[in-house]
Amino acid sequence: MKSVSINRMSIRFGAITVLPEVTFDVAAGECFGLVGESGSGKSTILRCASMLTDSWTGDALIGGKSVREMGSDERCRALQMVFQDPYGSLHPRHSVRTVLSEPLKIHNIGDREDRMAQALRDVGLPADFIDRYPHQLSGGQRQRVAIARALILEPDVLFLDEPTSALDVSVQAEIINLLMRLREEKGFTYVMVSHDLAVIDHMCDRFAVMKSGDIVEILPREAIAGNQATAAYARELIGASLTYDRAV
Amino acid sequence: MQTPILEVSNLSLRYPGASEPAVRDVSFTLGRERLGIVGESGSGKSTVGRALMRLLPQADLSADVMRFEDVDLLRASERQMLKVRGARMSMILQDPKFSLNPIRRCGDQVAEAYRTHVRCTKAEARAKAIAMLDAVQIRDPERVFEFYPHEVSGGMGQRIMIAMMLLTDPQLVIADEPTSALDVTVRLQVLKILDDLVRERGIGLVMISHDLNLVRNFCDRVLIMYAGRVVETLQADALDQARHPYTRGLLAAQPRIGGDRTALPVLDRDPAWLTSETHS
């Protein structure tokens, strides 16, 4: 298990400052949520911390070590990411086998067949799915493949960028259950972006509310139900979600 | 209930080349009320909306009755449909980013909706459009009139679409996932505006959505669709008393704020749902 700590992360694209300066810590084994409206910089934090974007300043530490000091091999084995849209994040002409074996080849890891079979087992897919292509899979199955791809290098930290928002509620439940089970079994640290506070409440221990690149407030999960936020925007966001959820 | 605005009986539809029909034997009537249609992706809910607007000319459509007020939607010519579509029944689509023309000013697009159906001068149409933008609570509508779609936010874009669709005083509005592209905070505002206008003007509303919370809060009655079939019809406030296992499964699968965080019940799909009779 490794902790994540984001230290004065700041990025601008041209004249627009997307993240003025963001700092937060996630304990090892914790599930930490990032919420806020679209454009508030939630996904940008994940993209920066995973070095998909590298023109930022400040630092991101995984288990105490800066992502900038890690080579790409080491970084990929420390953290992996699951993206929002399983229709867009899998290559349409790569089979599941190609998707899962490529990281193993790059990292020179042996017994690939066993590892791939294990990864499929972990995400609850039948072993014979290995030769399927994305168009032969449903949305939920694709997201499982995307999660298997993230698991195959046995990372410590998983960044989840809206992992269920493109899925139906019934399928979302399966993926949430899967993510919760994996965290229990493998002790992952999760940083999860979501716009759905019900999902955050279900999965996360703490979460940060973001607005135009700033963290407005960091709250424990328990603060959602009674709307105990103190910052005005956080109260508004939680209030809106509660109204939306109230009839349930 | 007064005379229904919309009457549909045994609507079935098959897309060209598909082996299975996308919609099977869907029947419902709509008065001056708000009807929700919910279901998962691929359940045929949007197809029903599009079939009502006769936007699927290539598809193989059959129904015993499909009537909108005095118009027989099964037999109306395309010429007749042009007078109905956009004037008396209109449709609000999901994402303003893709549904507004990116190279025309927002206001002109709203005014065009009016000028297409009502003979008037440009100045009158402009005045109408600005008044309508004001009605959907856009501050400073004259300024927004001149904006291009990329200059407005998602929530404002969706309000512009609502303005466009309500400008001709339709009797029926079909809203296909009107807010799923919006943030939670904006979503409620937009729904409130749509809801107020629909009630004020006594418009019949068909709200197509995958979101059970949304239809529960903003509809009177709900149809639940599974694999092209209506499996259950319920009053929105009685959604908790759903009897069909599919509806119950969907409700249970939602994570809730303040829930106990145990594993969420997963839907167990029974092949019998594809053929069984409708609960109501």
Short mmCIF file of C-alpha atoms in Angstrom, two decimals:
data_model
loop_
_atom_site.label_atom_id
_atom_site.label_comp_id
_atom_site.label_asym_id
_atom_site.label_seq_id
_atom_site.Cartn_x
_atom_site.Cartn_y
_atom_site.Cartn_z
CA MET A 1 0.00 0.00 0.00
CA LYS A 2 1.25 3.45 -0.89
CA SER A 3 0.06 6.92 -0.05
CA VAL A 4 -0.49 9.71 -2.56
CA SER A 5 0.35 13.27 -1.86
CA ILE A 6 -0.21 16.16 -4.19
CA ASN A 7 1.87 19.14 -3.31
CA ARG A 8 1.20 22.61 -4.76
CA MET A 9 0.24 21.22 -8.13
CA SER A 10 -0.35 23.99 -10.63
CA ILE A 11 -0.94 24.04 -14.37
CA ARG A 12 -1.98 26.51 -17.01
CA PHE A 13 -2.91 26.00 -20.63
CA GLY A 14 -2.03 29.22 -22.45
CA ALA A 15 -3.76 32.11 -20.73
CA ILE A 16 -6.05 29.86 -18.71
CA THR A 17 -4.95 28.68 -15.29
CA VAL A 18 -6.67 25.34 -14.83
CA LEU A 19 -5.21 24.53 -11.43
CA PRO A 20 -3.94 27.57 -9.50
CA GLU A 21 -2.44 25.47 -6.71
CA VAL A 22 -3.74 22.21 -5.35
CA THR A 23 -2.49 20.32 -2.30
CA PHE A 24 -3.95 17.25 -0.66
CA ASP A 25 -2.87 13.94 0.88
CA VAL A 26 -4.36 10.51 0.52
CA ALA A 27 -3.40 7.88 3.09
CA ALA A 28 -2.25 4.44 1.98
CA GLY A 29 -5.27 2.22 1.37
CA GLU A 30 -7.72 5.12 1.43
CA CYS A 31 -10.37 5.86 -1.18
CA PHE A 32 -10.34 9.58 -1.87
CA GLY A 33 -12.95 11.32 -4.03
CA LEU A 34 -12.74 14.43 -6.18
CA VAL A 35 -16.05 16.12 -6.98
CA GLY A 36 -17.06 19.35 -8.66
CA GLU A 37 -18.68 20.58 -11.83
CA SER A 38 -17.27 19.93 -15.28
CA GLY A 39 -14.25 22.07 -15.98
CA SER A 40 -13.28 22.35 -12.32
CA GLY A 41 -10.01 20.48 -12.88
CA LYS A 42 -10.76 17.11 -11.30
CA SER A 43 -9.54 15.02 -14.20
CA THR A 44 -6.61 17.36 -14.78
CA ILE A 45 -5.25 16.48 -11.34
CA LEU A 46 -5.25 12.80 -12.28
CA ARG A 47 -3.72 13.45 -15.67
CA CYS A 48 -0.96 15.54 -14.12
CA ALA A 49 -0.23 13.17 -11.25
CA SER A 50 0.06 10.27 -13.70
CA MET A 51 2.32 12.37 -15.96
CA LEU A 52 -0.05 12.09 -18.94
CA THR A 53 0.40 15.84 -18.89
CA ASP A 54 3.85 16.92 -17.80
CA SER A 55 3.89 20.70 -18.13
CA TRP A 56 2.85 21.35 -14.55
CA THR A 57 4.65 22.61 -11.52
CA GLY A 58 4.64 21.33 -7.97
CA ASP A 59 4.97 17.70 -7.02
CA ALA A 60 3.07 14.46 -6.71
CA LEU A 61 4.42 11.75 -4.43
CA ILE A 62 3.43 8.09 -4.58
CA GLY A 63 4.54 6.30 -1.43
CA GLY A 64 6.86 9.23 -0.67
CA LYS A 65 8.59 9.19 -4.05
CA SER A 66 8.05 11.90 -6.65
CA VAL A 67 6.43 10.80 -9.91
CA ARG A 68 8.94 13.00 -11.71
CA GLU A 69 11.87 11.02 -10.35
CA MET A 70 10.37 7.71 -11.39
CA GLY A 71 11.11 6.36 -14.83
CA SER A 72 8.04 5.50 -16.86
CA ASP A 73 8.44 1.80 -15.98
CA GLU A 74 8.47 2.41 -12.29
CA ARG A 75 5.64 4.92 -12.49
CA CYS A 76 3.43 2.55 -14.46
CA ARG A 77 3.94 -0.12 -11.83
CA ALA A 78 3.14 2.32 -9.04
CA LEU A 79 -0.02 3.80 -10.48
CA GLN A 80 -2.55 3.02 -13.17
CA MET A 81 -5.64 4.75 -14.42
CA VAL A 82 -9.16 3.72 -15.43
CA PHE A 83 -10.95 6.13 -17.76
CA GLN A 84 -14.49 7.26 -18.02
CA ASP A 85 -15.69 5.92 -21.29
CA PRO A 86 -15.07 2.23 -21.91
CA TYR A 87 -16.18 2.77 -25.52
CA GLY A 88 -13.36 5.20 -26.12
CA SER A 89 -10.57 3.86 -23.96
CA LEU A 90 -10.10 0.47 -25.60
CA HIS A 91 -8.55 0.22 -29.05
CA PRO A 92 -11.29 -1.11 -31.34
CA ARG A 93 -8.90 -3.36 -33.28
CA HIS A 94 -7.01 -4.80 -30.33
CA SER A 95 -8.29 -7.97 -28.74
CA VAL A 96 -8.42 -8.33 -24.97
CA ARG A 97 -5.27 -10.46 -25.28
CA THR A 98 -3.39 -7.64 -27.00
CA VAL A 99 -4.63 -5.09 -24.48
CA LEU A 100 -3.53 -7.19 -21.52
CA SER A 101 -0.28 -8.60 -22.90
CA GLU A 102 1.20 -5.31 -24.08
CA PRO A 103 2.05 -3.97 -20.62
CA LEU A 104 3.57 -7.36 -19.73
CA LYS A 105 5.78 -7.30 -22.84
CA ILE A 106 6.89 -3.73 -22.21
CA HIS A 107 7.81 -4.56 -18.63
CA ASN A 108 9.41 -7.91 -19.54
CA ILE A 109 7.22 -9.87 -17.23
CA GLY A 110 7.01 -13.64 -17.70
CA ASP A 111 4.18 -16.19 -17.38
CA ARG A 112 1.89 -13.92 -19.32
CA GLU A 113 -0.85 -16.47 -19.89
CA ASP A 114 -1.26 -17.06 -16.17
CA ARG A 115 -1.21 -13.39 -15.33
CA MET A 116 -3.76 -12.54 -18.00
CA ALA A 117 -6.03 -15.35 -16.84
CA GLN A 118 -5.67 -14.12 -13.26
CA ALA A 119 -6.51 -10.53 -14.24
CA LEU A 120 -9.64 -11.70 -16.03
CA ARG A 121 -10.61 -13.77 -13.00
CA ASP A 122 -10.04 -10.77 -10.75
CA VAL A 123 -12.49 -8.65 -12.72
CA GLY A 124 -15.01 -11.47 -13.04
CA LEU A 125 -14.76 -12.18 -16.77
CA PRO A 126 -14.71 -15.72 -18.20
CA ALA A 127 -11.25 -16.85 -19.33
CA ASP A 128 -12.37 -17.39 -22.94
CA PHE A 129 -13.04 -13.65 -23.31
CA ILE A 130 -9.34 -13.23 -23.92
CA ASP A 131 -9.73 -13.39 -27.70
CA ARG A 132 -12.66 -11.05 -27.96
CA TYR A 133 -12.59 -7.58 -29.46
CA PRO A 134 -14.23 -4.54 -27.80
CA HIS A 135 -17.24 -4.61 -30.14
CA GLN A 136 -18.01 -8.11 -28.88
CA LEU A 137 -18.32 -6.84 -25.31
CA SER A 138 -21.01 -4.86 -23.49
CA GLY A 139 -20.21 -1.54 -21.80
CA GLY A 140 -19.80 -3.15 -18.39
CA GLN A 141 -17.56 -5.88 -19.78
CA ARG A 142 -15.40 -3.29 -21.52
CA GLN A 143 -14.97 -1.40 -18.28
CA ARG A 144 -13.95 -4.69 -16.66
CA VAL A 145 -11.30 -5.13 -19.36
CA ALA A 146 -10.10 -1.57 -18.72
CA ILE A 147 -9.82 -2.40 -15.02
CA ALA A 148 -8.01 -5.66 -15.80
CA ARG A 149 -5.54 -3.67 -17.91
CA ALA A 150 -4.94 -1.39 -14.94
CA LEU A 151 -4.48 -4.38 -12.61
CA ILE A 152 -2.11 -6.41 -14.71
CA LEU A 153 1.03 -4.58 -13.61
CA GLU A 154 -0.01 -4.94 -9.99
CA PRO A 155 0.11 -1.22 -9.14
CA ASP A 156 -0.43 0.21 -5.66
CA VAL A 157 -2.48 3.21 -6.61
CA LEU A 158 -5.43 3.38 -8.99
CA PHE A 159 -6.72 6.63 -10.45
CA LEU A 160 -10.37 6.27 -11.39
CA ASP A 161 -11.71 8.96 -13.70
CA GLU A 162 -15.52 8.68 -13.57
CA PRO A 163 -15.31 4.90 -13.89
CA THR A 164 -19.07 4.36 -13.95
CA SER A 165 -20.65 7.48 -15.38
CA ALA A 166 -21.02 6.06 -18.89
CA LEU A 167 -22.78 2.96 -17.56
CA ASP A 168 -26.36 2.09 -16.65
CA VAL A 169 -27.21 1.90 -12.93
CA SER A 170 -27.48 -1.86 -13.02
CA VAL A 171 -24.03 -2.16 -14.59
CA GLN A 172 -22.65 0.62 -12.40
CA ALA A 173 -23.55 -1.51 -9.36
CA GLU A 174 -21.46 -4.39 -10.71
CA ILE A 175 -18.43 -2.18 -11.34
CA ILE A 176 -18.70 -0.47 -7.95
CA ASN A 177 -18.90 -3.86 -6.23
CA LEU A 178 -15.89 -5.01 -8.22
CA LEU A 179 -13.83 -1.95 -7.29
CA MET A 180 -14.75 -2.29 -3.61
CA ARG A 181 -13.83 -5.99 -3.61
CA LEU A 182 -10.50 -5.36 -5.34
CA ARG A 183 -9.60 -2.70 -2.81
CA GLU A 184 -10.32 -5.10 0.02
CA GLU A 185 -8.34 -7.94 -1.56
CA LYS A 186 -5.36 -6.02 -2.87
CA GLY A 187 -5.22 -2.99 -0.63
CA PHE A 188 -5.27 -0.41 -3.40
CA THR A 189 -5.25 3.30 -2.78
CA TYR A 190 -7.94 4.92 -4.93
CA VAL A 191 -8.25 8.49 -6.10
CA MET A 192 -11.63 8.71 -7.76
CA VAL A 193 -13.20 11.50 -9.79
CA SER A 194 -16.98 11.46 -9.88
CA HIS A 195 -19.84 13.89 -10.22
CA ASP A 196 -22.21 11.55 -8.41
CA LEU A 197 -22.13 12.09 -4.66
CA ALA A 198 -24.07 8.89 -4.05
CA VAL A 199 -21.20 6.95 -5.62
CA ILE A 200 -18.66 8.95 -3.60
CA ASP A 201 -20.62 8.30 -0.44
CA HIS A 202 -20.73 4.61 -1.22
CA MET A 203 -17.03 4.19 -1.97
CA CYS A 204 -14.89 6.94 -0.52
CA ASP A 205 -13.60 7.75 2.96
CA ARG A 206 -12.96 11.42 2.27
CA PHE A 207 -13.50 13.68 -0.69
CA ALA A 208 -12.48 17.10 -1.96
CA VAL A 209 -14.98 19.54 -3.45
CA MET A 210 -13.46 21.50 -6.32
CA LYS A 211 -14.47 24.72 -8.01
CA SER A 212 -12.58 26.38 -10.87
CA GLY A 213 -9.35 24.59 -10.05
CA ASP A 214 -9.36 25.15 -6.30
CA ILE A 215 -10.17 22.70 -3.58
CA VAL A 216 -12.99 24.42 -1.74
CA GLU A 217 -13.20 21.95 1.09
CA ILE A 218 -12.09 18.45 2.05
CA LEU A 219 -14.81 16.53 3.84
CA PRO A 220 -15.25 13.09 5.37
CA ARG A 221 -17.85 10.89 3.76
CA GLU A 222 -20.12 11.27 6.80
CA ALA A 223 -20.57 14.99 6.05
CA ILE A 224 -22.70 14.28 2.98
CA ALA A 225 -25.87 12.93 4.56
CA GLY A 226 -26.34 15.88 6.93
CA ASN A 227 -24.71 18.45 4.60
CA GLN A 228 -22.12 19.50 7.15
CA ALA A 229 -19.99 21.39 4.64
CA THR A 230 -18.96 24.88 5.70
CA ALA A 231 -17.86 26.34 2.35
CA ALA A 232 -20.78 27.86 0.45
CA TYR A 233 -20.13 26.06 -2.81
CA ALA A 234 -19.69 22.67 -1.14
CA ARG A 235 -22.99 23.19 0.66
CA GLU A 236 -24.70 24.07 -2.59
CA LEU A 237 -23.32 21.01 -4.36
CA ILE A 238 -24.21 18.61 -1.58
CA GLY A 239 -27.60 20.29 -1.18
CA ALA A 240 -28.37 19.82 -4.88
CA SER A 241 -27.36 16.17 -4.73
CA LEU A 242 -29.43 15.57 -1.63
CA THR A 243 -32.52 17.17 -3.22
CA TYR A 244 -31.97 15.01 -6.22
CA ASP A 245 -31.58 11.92 -4.10
CA ARG A 246 -34.21 12.77 -1.51
CA ALA A 247 -37.12 10.77 -2.85
CA VAL A 248 -35.14 7.55 -2.76
CA MET B 1 -58.78 12.47 -17.43
CA GLN B 2 -59.56 14.81 -20.32
CA THR B 3 -59.18 13.68 -23.91
CA PRO B 4 -55.68 12.34 -24.31
CA ILE B 5 -53.10 14.32 -26.27
CA LEU B 6 -51.37 11.21 -27.38
CA GLU B 7 -52.63 7.71 -27.81
CA VAL B 8 -50.38 4.81 -28.69
CA SER B 9 -51.42 1.21 -28.92
CA ASN B 10 -49.20 -1.76 -29.71
CA LEU B 11 -46.37 0.21 -31.25
CA SER B 12 -43.62 -2.02 -32.63
CA LEU B 13 -40.59 -0.97 -34.55
CA ARG B 14 -37.73 -2.77 -36.18
CA TYR B 15 -34.65 -1.05 -37.57
CA PRO B 16 -33.61 -2.11 -41.07
CA GLY B 17 -31.23 -5.06 -40.92
CA ALA B 18 -31.91 -5.81 -37.25
CA SER B 19 -33.05 -9.29 -36.37
CA GLU B 20 -35.03 -8.25 -33.30
CA PRO B 21 -37.50 -5.38 -33.05
CA ALA B 22 -36.21 -2.42 -30.99
CA VAL B 23 -39.68 -1.71 -29.62
CA ARG B 24 -42.43 -4.28 -29.07
CA ASP B 25 -46.10 -3.73 -28.36
CA VAL B 26 -45.79 -0.46 -26.46
CA SER B 27 -49.11 1.09 -25.51
CA PHE B 28 -49.87 4.20 -23.49
CA THR B 29 -51.98 7.33 -23.45
CA LEU B 30 -50.87 10.77 -22.37
CA GLY B 31 -53.07 13.57 -21.07
CA ARG B 32 -51.88 16.94 -19.82
CA GLU B 33 -49.40 15.23 -17.58
CA ARG B 34 -45.74 14.36 -17.32
CA LEU B 35 -44.93 10.84 -18.34
CA GLY B 36 -41.51 9.34 -17.73
CA ILE B 37 -40.03 6.53 -19.80
CA VAL B 38 -37.10 4.85 -18.08
CA GLY B 39 -34.90 1.94 -18.96
CA GLU B 40 -31.29 1.02 -19.63
CA SER B 41 -29.46 1.94 -22.78
CA GLY B 42 -30.78 -0.11 -25.64
CA SER B 43 -34.19 -0.63 -24.05
CA GLY B 44 -35.89 1.29 -26.85
CA LYS B 45 -36.96 4.36 -24.90
CA SER B 46 -35.46 6.92 -27.29
CA THR B 47 -36.73 4.93 -30.24
CA VAL B 48 -40.28 5.38 -28.93
CA GLY B 49 -39.72 9.15 -28.79
CA ARG B 50 -38.35 9.26 -32.29
CA ALA B 51 -41.10 7.03 -33.66
CA LEU B 52 -43.70 9.43 -32.26
CA MET B 53 -42.08 12.31 -34.13
CA ARG B 54 -41.88 10.09 -37.23
CA LEU B 55 -38.18 10.65 -37.42
CA LEU B 56 -37.39 7.07 -38.41
CA PRO B 57 -38.69 6.73 -41.96
CA GLN B 58 -36.48 3.73 -42.84
CA ALA B 59 -37.60 1.68 -39.88
CA ASP B 60 -40.34 -0.87 -40.10
CA LEU B 61 -43.06 0.57 -37.86
CA SER B 62 -46.41 -0.90 -36.98
CA ALA B 63 -49.09 0.06 -34.49
CA ASP B 64 -52.81 -0.35 -33.97
CA VAL B 65 -53.18 3.30 -33.03
CA MET B 66 -50.73 6.18 -32.95
CA ARG B 67 -52.63 9.40 -32.66
CA PHE B 68 -51.59 12.89 -31.59
CA GLU B 69 -54.70 15.02 -30.96
CA ASP B 70 -56.44 15.05 -34.37
CA VAL B 71 -53.44 13.76 -36.31
CA ASP B 72 -53.18 10.10 -37.17
CA LEU B 73 -49.41 9.67 -36.95
CA LEU B 74 -49.59 6.37 -38.83
CA ARG B 75 -51.13 7.88 -41.93
CA ALA B 76 -50.07 11.52 -41.90
CA SER B 77 -48.09 12.53 -44.96
CA GLU B 78 -44.64 14.02 -44.54
CA ARG B 79 -46.19 17.35 -45.57
CA GLN B 80 -48.62 17.18 -42.67
CA MET B 81 -45.83 16.09 -40.35
CA LEU B 82 -43.82 19.19 -41.22
CA LYS B 83 -46.67 21.27 -39.83
CA VAL B 84 -46.90 19.20 -36.68
CA ARG B 85 -43.24 18.61 -35.91
CA GLY B 86 -41.68 21.56 -34.12
CA ALA B 87 -44.98 23.44 -34.05
CA ARG B 88 -47.38 21.25 -32.11
CA MET B 89 -45.03 18.57 -30.86
CA SER B 90 -41.37 19.19 -30.29
CA MET B 91 -38.35 17.38 -28.97
CA ILE B 92 -35.57 18.42 -26.62
CA LEU B 93 -32.36 16.50 -27.19
CA GLN B 94 -29.63 15.44 -24.83
CA ASP B 95 -26.59 17.52 -25.50
CA PRO B 96 -26.67 21.20 -26.52
CA LYS B 97 -23.07 20.89 -27.71
CA PHE B 98 -24.15 18.60 -30.52
CA SER B 99 -27.70 19.76 -31.08
CA LEU B 100 -27.19 23.47 -31.70
CA ASN B 101 -25.68 24.56 -35.00
CA PRO B 102 -22.14 25.63 -34.07
CA ILE B 103 -21.84 28.30 -36.77
CA ARG B 104 -25.08 30.19 -36.20
CA ARG B 105 -25.91 32.58 -33.39
CA CYS B 106 -28.05 31.02 -30.63
CA GLY B 107 -30.74 33.69 -30.93
CA ASP B 108 -31.10 33.26 -34.67
CA GLN B 109 -31.62 29.55 -34.18
CA VAL B 110 -34.36 30.20 -31.64
CA ALA B 111 -36.02 32.79 -33.88
CA GLU B 112 -35.80 30.41 -36.84
CA ALA B 113 -37.93 27.87 -34.96
CA TYR B 114 -40.63 30.52 -34.76
CA ARG B 115 -40.32 31.81 -38.32
CA THR B 116 -40.54 28.28 -39.70
CA HIS B 117 -44.04 27.89 -38.33
CA VAL B 118 -45.47 31.38 -37.99
CA ARG B 119 -45.59 34.05 -40.67
CA CYS B 120 -43.99 37.10 -39.19
CA THR B 121 -41.27 39.66 -39.69
CA LYS B 122 -37.71 39.10 -38.56
CA ALA B 123 -38.12 41.75 -35.90
CA GLU B 124 -41.19 40.05 -34.45
CA ALA B 125 -39.42 36.70 -34.38
CA ARG B 126 -36.47 38.30 -32.66
CA ALA B 127 -38.71 39.89 -30.04
CA LYS B 128 -40.45 36.55 -29.48
CA ALA B 129 -37.13 34.74 -29.15
CA ILE B 130 -35.79 37.26 -26.65
CA ALA B 131 -38.96 37.03 -24.57
CA MET B 132 -38.65 33.25 -24.59
CA LEU B 133 -34.97 33.35 -23.61
CA ASP B 134 -36.09 35.53 -20.73
CA ALA B 135 -38.74 32.96 -19.81
CA VAL B 136 -36.08 30.25 -19.47
CA GLN B 137 -34.35 32.57 -17.00
CA ILE B 138 -31.44 33.65 -19.12
CA ARG B 139 -30.20 36.93 -17.71
CA ASP B 140 -29.52 39.56 -20.32
CA PRO B 141 -31.26 37.66 -23.17
CA GLU B 142 -30.34 40.29 -25.75
CA ARG B 143 -26.68 39.65 -25.22
CA VAL B 144 -27.09 35.87 -25.26
CA PHE B 145 -29.09 36.20 -28.49
CA GLU B 146 -25.86 37.22 -30.22
CA PHE B 147 -23.74 34.41 -28.75
CA TYR B 148 -22.52 31.42 -30.71
CA PRO B 149 -23.10 28.00 -29.13
CA HIS B 150 -19.46 27.65 -28.07
CA GLU B 151 -19.77 30.82 -26.01
CA VAL B 152 -22.48 29.46 -23.71
CA SER B 153 -22.24 26.92 -20.91
CA GLY B 154 -23.95 23.54 -21.04
CA GLY B 155 -26.76 24.63 -18.75
CA MET B 156 -27.42 27.77 -20.76
CA GLY B 157 -27.24 25.82 -24.03
CA GLN B 158 -29.88 23.45 -22.75
CA ARG B 159 -32.08 26.39 -21.72
CA ILE B 160 -31.69 27.81 -25.22
CA MET B 161 -32.86 24.48 -26.62
CA ILE B 162 -35.84 24.51 -24.29
CA ALA B 163 -36.65 28.07 -25.39
CA MET B 164 -36.47 26.98 -29.02
CA MET B 165 -38.77 24.05 -28.47
CA LEU B 166 -41.40 25.87 -26.41
CA LEU B 167 -41.52 29.01 -28.52
CA THR B 168 -44.22 27.68 -30.85
CA ASP B 169 -46.50 26.72 -27.94
CA PRO B 170 -46.53 22.99 -28.59
CA GLN B 171 -49.08 20.72 -26.92
CA LEU B 172 -46.57 17.92 -26.54
CA VAL B 173 -42.89 18.03 -25.69
CA ILE B 174 -40.69 14.95 -25.85
CA ALA B 175 -37.56 15.46 -23.77
CA ASP B 176 -34.92 12.84 -24.55
CA GLU B 177 -32.44 12.81 -21.66
CA PRO B 178 -32.68 16.61 -21.38
CA THR B 179 -30.20 16.95 -18.54
CA SER B 180 -27.84 13.98 -18.57
CA ALA B 181 -25.03 16.10 -20.03
CA LEU B 182 -25.29 18.65 -17.21
CA ASP B 183 -23.78 18.95 -13.74
CA VAL B 184 -25.96 18.15 -10.74
CA THR B 185 -26.22 21.77 -9.59
CA VAL B 186 -27.26 23.02 -13.04
CA ARG B 187 -29.40 19.98 -13.73
CA LEU B 188 -31.93 20.85 -11.04
CA GLN B 189 -32.23 24.45 -12.25
CA VAL B 190 -32.85 23.40 -15.83
CA LEU B 191 -35.38 20.77 -14.82
CA LYS B 192 -37.18 23.30 -12.64
CA ILE B 193 -37.45 25.74 -15.54
CA LEU B 194 -38.71 23.05 -17.90
CA ASP B 195 -41.13 21.81 -15.27
CA ASP B 196 -42.55 25.27 -14.52
CA LEU B 197 -43.09 26.05 -18.20
CA VAL B 198 -44.68 22.69 -18.89
CA ARG B 199 -47.11 23.08 -16.00
CA GLU B 200 -47.92 26.73 -16.68
CA ARG B 201 -48.75 26.10 -20.28
CA GLY B 202 -50.47 22.77 -19.74
CA ILE B 203 -48.13 20.93 -22.08
CA GLY B 204 -48.01 17.15 -22.18
CA LEU B 205 -44.48 15.99 -21.46
CA VAL B 206 -42.77 12.72 -22.28
CA MET B 207 -39.51 12.58 -20.33
CA ILE B 208 -37.13 9.91 -21.57
CA SER B 209 -34.39 9.14 -19.08
CA HIS B 210 -32.24 6.44 -17.57
CA ASP B 211 -32.36 8.22 -14.24
CA LEU B 212 -34.94 6.90 -11.78
CA ASN B 213 -34.48 9.81 -9.38
CA LEU B 214 -35.19 12.29 -12.11
CA VAL B 215 -38.45 10.74 -13.27
CA ARG B 216 -39.51 10.22 -9.69
CA ASN B 217 -39.14 13.92 -8.95
CA PHE B 218 -40.34 15.41 -12.23
CA CYS B 219 -42.99 13.06 -13.59
CA ASP B 220 -46.52 11.99 -12.68
CA ARG B 221 -46.43 8.54 -14.21
CA VAL B 222 -43.58 6.28 -15.26
CA LEU B 223 -43.28 3.54 -17.88
CA ILE B 224 -40.43 1.14 -17.30
CA MET B 225 -38.99 -0.40 -20.44
CA TYR B 226 -36.86 -3.48 -20.81
CA ALA B 227 -35.68 -4.87 -24.16
CA GLY B 228 -38.21 -2.87 -26.14
CA ARG B 229 -41.19 -3.74 -23.96
CA VAL B 230 -43.02 -1.83 -21.27
CA VAL B 231 -42.68 -4.12 -18.26
CA GLU B 232 -44.43 -1.92 -15.74
CA THR B 233 -46.42 1.33 -15.45
CA LEU B 234 -46.43 3.14 -12.14
CA GLN B 235 -47.38 6.41 -10.50
CA ALA B 236 -44.10 8.23 -9.92
CA ASP B 237 -44.68 8.52 -6.18
CA ALA B 238 -45.38 4.79 -5.96
CA LEU B 239 -42.10 3.77 -7.57
CA ASP B 240 -41.09 2.13 -4.31
CA GLN B 241 -44.01 -0.23 -4.58
CA ALA B 242 -42.82 -1.52 -7.93
CA ARG B 243 -43.66 -5.17 -8.38
CA HIS B 244 -41.69 -6.12 -11.44
CA PRO B 245 -38.31 -7.62 -10.50
CA TYR B 246 -36.58 -5.51 -13.15
CA THR B 247 -37.84 -2.22 -11.68
CA ARG B 248 -37.02 -3.40 -8.19
CA GLY B 249 -33.58 -4.46 -9.34
CA LEU B 250 -32.90 -1.04 -10.89
CA LEU B 251 -33.99 0.73 -7.73
CA ALA B 252 -31.87 -1.49 -5.51
CA ALA B 253 -28.78 -1.15 -7.69
CA GLN B 254 -28.50 2.59 -7.01
CA PRO B 255 -26.01 3.63 -4.39
CA ARG B 256 -27.65 5.99 -1.88
CA ILE B 257 -26.32 8.81 0.19
CA GLY B 258 -26.09 7.57 3.75
CA GLY B 259 -26.37 3.96 2.62
CA ASP B 260 -24.73 1.11 4.52
CA ARG B 261 -22.01 0.54 1.88
CA THR B 262 -22.58 -3.16 1.62
CA ALA B 263 -22.27 -4.70 -1.83
CA LEU B 264 -24.97 -3.36 -4.14
CA PRO B 265 -27.55 -5.87 -5.32
CA VAL B 266 -26.83 -6.74 -8.92
CA LEU B 267 -29.60 -7.19 -11.45
CA ASP B 268 -30.27 -10.81 -12.24
CA ARG B 269 -31.82 -10.80 -15.70
CA ASP B 270 -34.57 -13.31 -16.13
CA PRO B 271 -35.21 -14.38 -19.76
CA ALA B 272 -38.90 -14.55 -18.87
CA TRP B 273 -38.97 -10.73 -18.73
CA LEU B 274 -38.74 -10.71 -22.49
CA THR B 275 -42.10 -12.35 -22.89
CA SER B 276 -44.06 -11.92 -19.67
CA GLU B 277 -47.18 -9.82 -19.36
CA THR B 278 -47.10 -6.19 -18.26
CA HIS B 279 -47.66 -5.40 -14.59
CA SER B 280 -49.63 -2.28 -13.88
#
